[in-house]
Amino acid sequence: MDKNGRLMIGAPPDSIATPQESGWMNGEVFFQWLQHFKQHVQPTETNPVLLILDGHASHKELAVIKYARNHHIHMLSTPPHTTHKLQPMDRTFFKPFKSAFATASSAWMRRNPAARITDYDIAALVDEAFSRAAWLDIAQNGFKCTGIYPFNPEIFTDIDFLPSMMTDVMQEVSSKENMANQFSVAHSSPVPSTSHALPANEPESSTSSTDILKQLSPFPDASKKRSLKRARKTQRSEIITSSPYKKDVEEKQKSRDRKPKKQKSKGTKKMLKTTKNIQSLSKENGEEEIECIICGETFEEDWIQCQECKNWAHEDCVYIDSSDVYFNCDVCKAKKRLGQY
């Protein structure tokens, strides 16, 4: 932790710094951000504020909901997997900001030959890049192209949903006998040739070649496989500060408080298919729930512990290279590259 504030030298005006050991967002850090947000927008009962967020778990903490309700902040979560369309920062701001930051970094290295950019230089570079990218028209275009303001409910088209067709196809597990029957039907049915036309007196097949291919090699049902493997609840758009949602969060909190306290499992070693030793957690709900450092969720699943920072992540949320002996999260990998480990 930067106790003397050197990491904030040259930062944009009114910036705040909140250290977090794992480097990931959690409820406590977001609560501090919300207080900072309230201080600047100054919402009142006659002039409330609408805050649109994604469905991260840190946005749904009970303390966050109570604070937002008490200070006239209405929080609305977006539907899952829509930030590429509904996030104004993603649509219009981040690209020019990254370009401006790269330009500022290049200029810094030219002014400081044979030196490298350290953690204490980042804030000033961010200030320079932010001043170049934070234009009013960029902010306005961000809300316009996402359909937030002016409100455009037709922002999504049918083309946007085409990739989901792969996971919408239902696949049934059939027996060997059924597969044999399908194979015989496929060969007995006349299939139109791609190079020769059918004779005029020959009837056209009722089963198209496309249907036969689907029978022999059906589309993978990824959604079904995922639902069987995960115990994760389906997310949806919610008014987080509404009374029904707040009541539901309070009931869940009371249910967790009533559970007997158990000592948190410290994890065991297990062998994966890659024959690499990786720390894995057989999860037990204890005094403190474990949040995945990638998705921020606490649902039950196989867990992996980062060898360096000792934080946990769902196995399905991380990518493990075949050459890795132990799992290291992205934050720890970045620190290793910077020589902080």
C-alpha positions as a printed NumPy array, in Angstrom:
array([[  0.   ,   0.   ,   0.   ],
       [  1.204,   3.469,  -0.941],
       [  1.114,   5.198,   2.463],
       [  2.761,   8.46 ,   1.398],
       [  0.566,   9.006,  -1.683],
       [  3.37 ,   8.831,  -4.237],
       [  1.246,   6.714,  -6.565],
       [ -1.199,   9.632,  -6.912],
       [  1.361,  12.244,  -7.985],
       [  0.026,  13.987, -11.096],
       [ -3.326,  12.17 , -10.998],
       [ -6.436,  13.837, -12.495],
       [ -8.072,  16.358, -10.121],
       [-10.391,  14.926,  -7.449],
       [ -9.136,  11.379,  -8.056],
       [ -9.141,   8.889,  -5.205],
       [ -7.053,   5.768,  -4.656],
       [ -8.379,   2.606,  -3.029],
       [ -5.828,  -0.2  ,  -2.61 ],
       [ -6.965,  -3.795,  -2.953],
       [ -4.544,  -6.639,  -2.331],
       [ -5.914,  -8.908,  -5.064],
       [ -6.324,  -6.094,  -7.575],
       [ -9.959,  -7.037,  -8.265],
       [-13.16 ,  -5.123,  -7.578],
       [-15.196,  -6.155,  -4.522],
       [-18.115,  -4.776,  -2.528],
       [-15.971,  -2.707,  -0.175],
       [-14.081,  -0.967,  -2.987],
       [-17.255,  -0.317,  -4.959],
       [-18.921,   1.155,  -1.866],
       [-16.088,   3.687,  -1.609],
       [-16.47 ,   4.503,  -5.297],
       [-20.227,   5.004,  -4.827],
       [-19.578,   7.496,  -2.031],
       [-17.178,   9.36 ,  -4.325],
       [-19.803,   9.279,  -7.092],
       [-22.49 ,  10.668,  -4.796],
       [-20.216,  13.496,  -3.663],
       [-19.826,  14.74 ,  -7.237],
       [-23.313,  14.239,  -8.706],
       [-25.154,  15.461,  -5.56 ],
       [-28.475,  13.606,  -6.076],
       [-31.56 ,  14.808,  -4.212],
       [-35.126,  13.621,  -3.749],
       [-36.337,  16.014,  -6.443],
       [-33.338,  15.371,  -8.699],
       [-32.423,  11.658,  -8.394],
       [-29.687,   9.95 , -10.396],
       [-29.89 ,   6.786, -12.508],
       [-26.734,   4.655, -12.309],
       [-26.525,   1.908, -14.962],
       [-24.188,  -0.976, -14.08 ],
       [-23.391,  -4.509, -15.143],
       [-24.391,  -7.472, -12.981],
       [-21.14 ,  -7.82 , -11.004],
       [-21.605,  -9.118,  -7.458],
       [-19.933,  -6.033,  -5.945],
       [-22.832,  -3.889,  -7.199],
       [-25.363,  -5.983,  -5.289],
       [-24.004,  -5.815,  -1.751],
       [-26.635,  -4.967,   0.865],
       [-24.608,  -1.993,   2.185],
       [-24.339,  -0.617,  -1.36 ],
       [-28.081,  -0.942,  -1.959],
       [-28.973,   0.769,   1.318],
       [-26.554,   3.644,   0.684],
       [-27.885,   4.182,  -2.841],
       [-31.515,   4.185,  -1.657],
       [-30.764,   6.621,   1.158],
       [-29.05 ,   9.052,  -1.233],
       [-31.545,   8.962,  -4.131],
       [-29.397,   6.868,  -6.487],
       [-31.381,   4.42 ,  -8.609],
       [-29.202,   1.506,  -9.704],
       [-30.138,  -0.527, -12.776],
       [-28.16 ,  -3.579, -13.923],
       [-27.877,  -4.419, -17.619],
       [-28.764,  -7.851, -19.031],
       [-25.901, -10.375, -19.126],
       [-23.436, -10.31 , -22.039],
       [-24.582,  -6.913, -23.348],
       [-21.764,  -4.577, -22.279],
       [-20.339,  -4.653, -25.818],
       [-23.552,  -2.888, -26.854],
       [-24.746,  -1.053, -23.741],
       [-21.509,   0.206, -22.16 ],
       [-20.8  ,   3.795, -23.361],
       [-17.197,   3.641, -22.132],
       [-16.54 ,   0.5  , -24.178],
       [-18.201,   1.92 , -27.265],
       [-16.607,   5.353, -27.498],
       [-14.114,   6.251, -24.744],
       [-11.628,   3.452, -24.106],
       [-10.19 ,   3.297, -27.63 ],
       [ -9.201,   7.   , -27.837],
       [ -8.067,   6.865, -24.212],
       [ -5.74 ,   3.913, -24.895],
       [ -4.344,   5.676, -27.963],
       [ -3.752,   8.853, -25.949],
       [ -2.09 ,   6.875, -23.148],
       [  0.228,   5.162, -25.655],
       [  1.15 ,   8.562, -27.102],
       [  1.825,   9.999, -23.648],
       [  3.954,   6.973, -22.726],
       [  6.019,   7.282, -25.905],
       [  6.6  ,  10.988, -25.242],
       [  7.659,  10.21 , -21.654],
       [ 10.218,   7.64 , -22.833],
       [ 11.656,  10.12 , -25.346],
       [ 12.04 ,  12.698, -22.566],
       [ 13.609,  10.105, -20.26 ],
       [ 16.017,   8.002, -22.356],
       [ 17.246,   4.744, -20.814],
       [ 14.54 ,   4.945, -18.105],
       [ 11.449,   2.827, -17.673],
       [  7.942,   3.825, -16.657],
       [  7.293,   2.897, -13.02 ],
       [  4.118,   2.665, -10.949],
       [  4.731,   6.209,  -9.713],
       [  4.534,   7.602, -13.278],
       [  1.199,   6.041, -14.213],
       [ -1.082,   8.634, -12.585],
       [  0.476,  11.559, -14.469],
       [  0.302,   9.663, -17.774],
       [ -3.359,   8.837, -17.108],
       [ -4.053,  12.536, -16.432],
       [ -2.458,  13.516, -19.75 ],
       [ -4.344,  10.835, -21.688],
       [ -7.637,  11.556, -19.939],
       [ -7.4  ,  15.256, -20.813],
       [ -7.005,  14.346, -24.483],
       [ -9.791,  11.758, -24.637],
       [-12.486,  13.105, -22.269],
       [-14.391,  15.253, -24.754],
       [-18.073,  16.139, -24.472],
       [-18.942,  14.779, -27.915],
       [-17.368,  11.396, -27.026],
       [-19.554,  11.169, -23.906],
       [-22.686,  12.163, -25.84 ],
       [-21.973,   9.674, -28.642],
       [-21.444,   6.937, -26.052],
       [-24.977,   7.309, -24.717],
       [-26.396,   7.726, -28.212],
       [-24.819,   4.651, -29.85 ],
       [-25.859,   2.433, -26.927],
       [-29.48 ,   3.568, -27.174],
       [-29.528,   4.891, -23.604],
       [-30.117,   8.525, -24.543],
       [-31.935,   9.313, -26.725],
       [-33.669,   6.076, -25.764],
       [-33.56 ,   3.525, -28.604],
       [-35.09 ,   0.118, -27.741],
       [-34.158,  -1.2  , -31.211],
       [-30.41 ,  -0.983, -30.566],
       [-30.169,  -4.788, -30.85 ],
       [-31.013,  -6.374, -34.214],
       [-31.516,  -9.982, -35.255],
       [-27.97 , -10.042, -36.6  ],
       [-26.625,  -9.424, -33.084],
       [-28.207, -12.692, -31.942],
       [-26.865, -14.913, -34.751],
       [-23.91 , -16.272, -32.684],
       [-26.377, -17.591, -30.097],
       [-27.857, -20.024, -32.614],
       [-25.012, -22.436, -31.895],
       [-26.052, -22.752, -28.259],
       [-29.805, -22.607, -28.887],
       [-29.891, -25.931, -30.741],
       [-31.076, -28.714, -28.457],
       [-29.068, -31.921, -28.655],
       [-30.467, -35.195, -27.386],
       [-28.236, -38.11 , -26.418],
       [-29.388, -41.01 , -28.563],
       [-28.604, -44.698, -28.274],
       [-26.477, -46.668, -30.721],
       [-29.66 , -48.118, -32.159],
       [-31.119, -44.677, -32.843],
       [-27.861, -43.561, -34.432],
       [-27.903, -46.668, -36.651],
       [-31.483, -45.898, -37.676],
       [-30.552, -42.313, -38.507],
       [-27.612, -43.548, -40.553],
       [-29.807, -45.972, -42.518],
       [-32.443, -43.287, -43.132],
       [-29.775, -40.924, -44.346],
       [-28.483, -43.461, -46.892],
       [-31.923, -44.661, -48.003],
       [-33.264, -41.155, -48.655],
       [-32.522, -39.795, -52.132],
       [-30.188, -36.834, -51.818],
       [-30.08 , -34.21 , -54.589],
       [-26.693, -34.145, -56.276],
       [-24.717, -30.941, -56.204],
       [-23.381, -31.503, -59.723],
       [-26.32 , -33.1  , -61.62 ],
       [-29.99 , -32.177, -61.789],
       [-32.639, -34.744, -60.852],
       [-34.543, -36.391, -63.713],
       [-37.893, -34.815, -64.424],
       [-39.822, -37.963, -63.476],
       [-37.962, -38.564, -60.16 ],
       [-39.694, -37.151, -57.031],
       [-37.786, -34.618, -54.947],
       [-36.545, -35.838, -51.559],
       [-38.533, -34.862, -48.479],
       [-35.332, -34.832, -46.418],
       [-32.796, -32.216, -47.468],
       [-29.07 , -32.813, -47.348],
       [-28.812, -30.157, -44.612],
       [-31.259, -32.069, -42.406],
       [-29.315, -35.288, -42.938],
       [-26.052, -33.603, -41.941],
       [-27.698, -32.245, -38.796],
       [-28.826, -35.759, -37.903],
       [-25.393, -37.278, -38.445],
       [-23.452, -34.402, -36.855],
       [-25.744, -32.217, -34.705],
       [-24.682, -28.84 , -33.413],
       [-23.098, -28.968, -29.936],
       [-25.489, -27.939, -27.195],
       [-23.11 , -25.691, -25.253],
       [-25.858, -24.157, -23.132],
       [-27.   , -27.575, -21.895],
       [-23.464, -28.634, -21.034],
       [-22.822, -25.396, -19.181],
       [-26.042, -25.615, -17.175],
       [-25.207, -29.144, -16.033],
       [-21.697, -28.233, -14.941],
       [-22.434, -24.947, -13.181],
       [-24.709, -24.19 , -10.29 ],
       [-24.782, -20.551, -11.3  ],
       [-28.118, -18.786, -11.27 ],
       [-29.293, -17.096, -14.446],
       [-28.675, -13.356, -14.362],
       [-31.017, -10.722, -15.729],
       [-31.532,  -7.   , -15.74 ],
       [-32.621,  -5.785, -12.305],
       [-33.545,  -2.55 , -10.549],
       [-31.003,  -3.147,  -7.803],
       [-32.325,  -0.413,  -5.517],
       [-35.958,  -1.542,  -5.733],
       [-37.687,  -2.704,  -2.556],
       [-38.336,  -6.296,  -3.77 ],
       [-34.693,  -6.762,  -4.763],
       [-33.46 ,  -5.259,  -1.481],
       [-35.766,  -7.583,   0.461],
       [-34.446, -10.59 ,  -1.45 ],
       [-30.821,  -9.629,  -0.679],
       [-31.688,  -9.169,   3.01 ],
       [-33.275, -12.627,   3.167],
       [-30.223, -14.196,   1.557],
       [-27.993, -12.399,   4.045],
       [-30.071, -13.664,   6.981],
       [-29.94 , -17.186,   5.556],
       [-26.134, -17.033,   5.374],
       [-25.929, -15.66 ,   8.918],
       [-28.015, -18.556,  10.234],
       [-25.687, -21.18 ,   8.784],
       [-23.261, -22.762,  11.244],
       [-19.796, -21.298,  10.932],
       [-17.186, -23.629,   9.568],
       [-13.5  , -23.244,   9.18 ],
       [-12.608, -22.263,   5.635],
       [-11.027, -25.057,   3.681],
       [ -7.402, -24.381,   2.884],
       [ -7.557, -26.434,  -0.271],
       [ -6.077, -29.684,  -1.442],
       [ -3.869, -30.694,  -4.31 ],
       [ -5.408, -32.649,  -7.138],
       [ -4.227, -33.907, -10.512],
       [ -5.776, -32.457, -13.644],
       [ -5.902, -34.155, -17.026],
       [ -2.725, -32.264, -17.893],
       [ -1.038, -34.143, -15.002],
       [ -0.024, -30.8  , -13.505],
       [ -0.316, -30.194,  -9.763],
       [ -2.721, -27.286,  -9.239],
       [ -4.196, -26.061,  -5.961],
       [ -7.954, -26.685,  -5.983],
       [-10.626, -25.875,  -3.479],
       [-13.415, -28.203,  -2.444],
       [-15.642, -25.32 ,  -1.463],
       [-17.307, -25.137,   1.933],
       [-19.443, -22.161,   2.891],
       [-17.86 , -20.761,   6.014],
       [-17.59 , -17.548,   7.963],
       [-16.561, -15.661,   4.838],
       [-17.814, -16.564,   1.366],
       [-15.175, -16.918,  -1.306],
       [-15.565, -14.755,  -4.405],
       [-14.073, -15.68 ,  -7.756],
       [-11.383, -13.123,  -8.653],
       [-12.495, -13.279, -12.299],
       [-16.304, -13.148, -12.253],
       [-16.853, -12.055,  -8.634],
       [-19.49 , -14.752,  -8.071],
       [-19.695, -17.218,  -5.165],
       [-21.625, -20.111,  -6.743],
       [-20.378, -23.631,  -6.09 ],
       [-17.963, -25.056,  -8.621],
       [-14.416, -26.38 ,  -8.846],
       [-11.956, -23.753,  -7.614],
       [ -8.277, -22.999,  -8.303],
       [ -5.981, -20.984,  -6.036],
       [ -3.421, -18.543,  -7.396],
       [  0.016, -19.712,  -6.306],
       [  1.222, -16.152,  -5.619],
       [ -1.621, -14.076,  -4.114],
       [ -3.533, -17.112,  -2.724],
       [ -6.875, -15.866,  -4.077],
       [ -9.385, -18.247,  -5.618],
       [-11.045, -18.472,  -9.035],
       [-13.467, -20.837, -10.737],
       [-11.706, -23.335, -12.967],
       [-14.025, -22.427, -15.854],
       [-13.19 , -18.727, -15.475],
       [ -9.439, -19.083, -16.016],
       [ -7.213, -20.24 , -18.839],
       [ -4.492, -22.696, -17.892],
       [ -1.72 , -23.236, -20.391],
       [ -0.482, -26.799, -20.791],
       [  2.999, -25.683, -19.743],
       [  1.83 , -24.183, -16.429],
       [  2.627, -26.204, -13.318],
       [  0.674, -23.857, -11.028],
       [ -2.07 , -21.357, -11.701],
       [ -1.091, -17.678, -11.521],
       [ -3.75 , -15.004, -12.026],
       [ -3.307, -12.178, -14.545],
       [ -2.488,  -9.643, -11.828],
       [  0.356, -11.754, -10.457],
       [  1.651, -12.447, -13.966],
       [  1.756,  -8.686, -14.625],
       [  3.6  ,  -8.096, -11.337],
       [  6.147, -10.733, -12.289],
       [  6.766,  -9.035, -15.607],
       [  7.31 ,  -5.734, -13.783],
       [  9.687,  -7.409, -11.361],
       [  7.488,  -6.867,  -8.287],
       [  7.688, -10.55 ,  -7.305]])
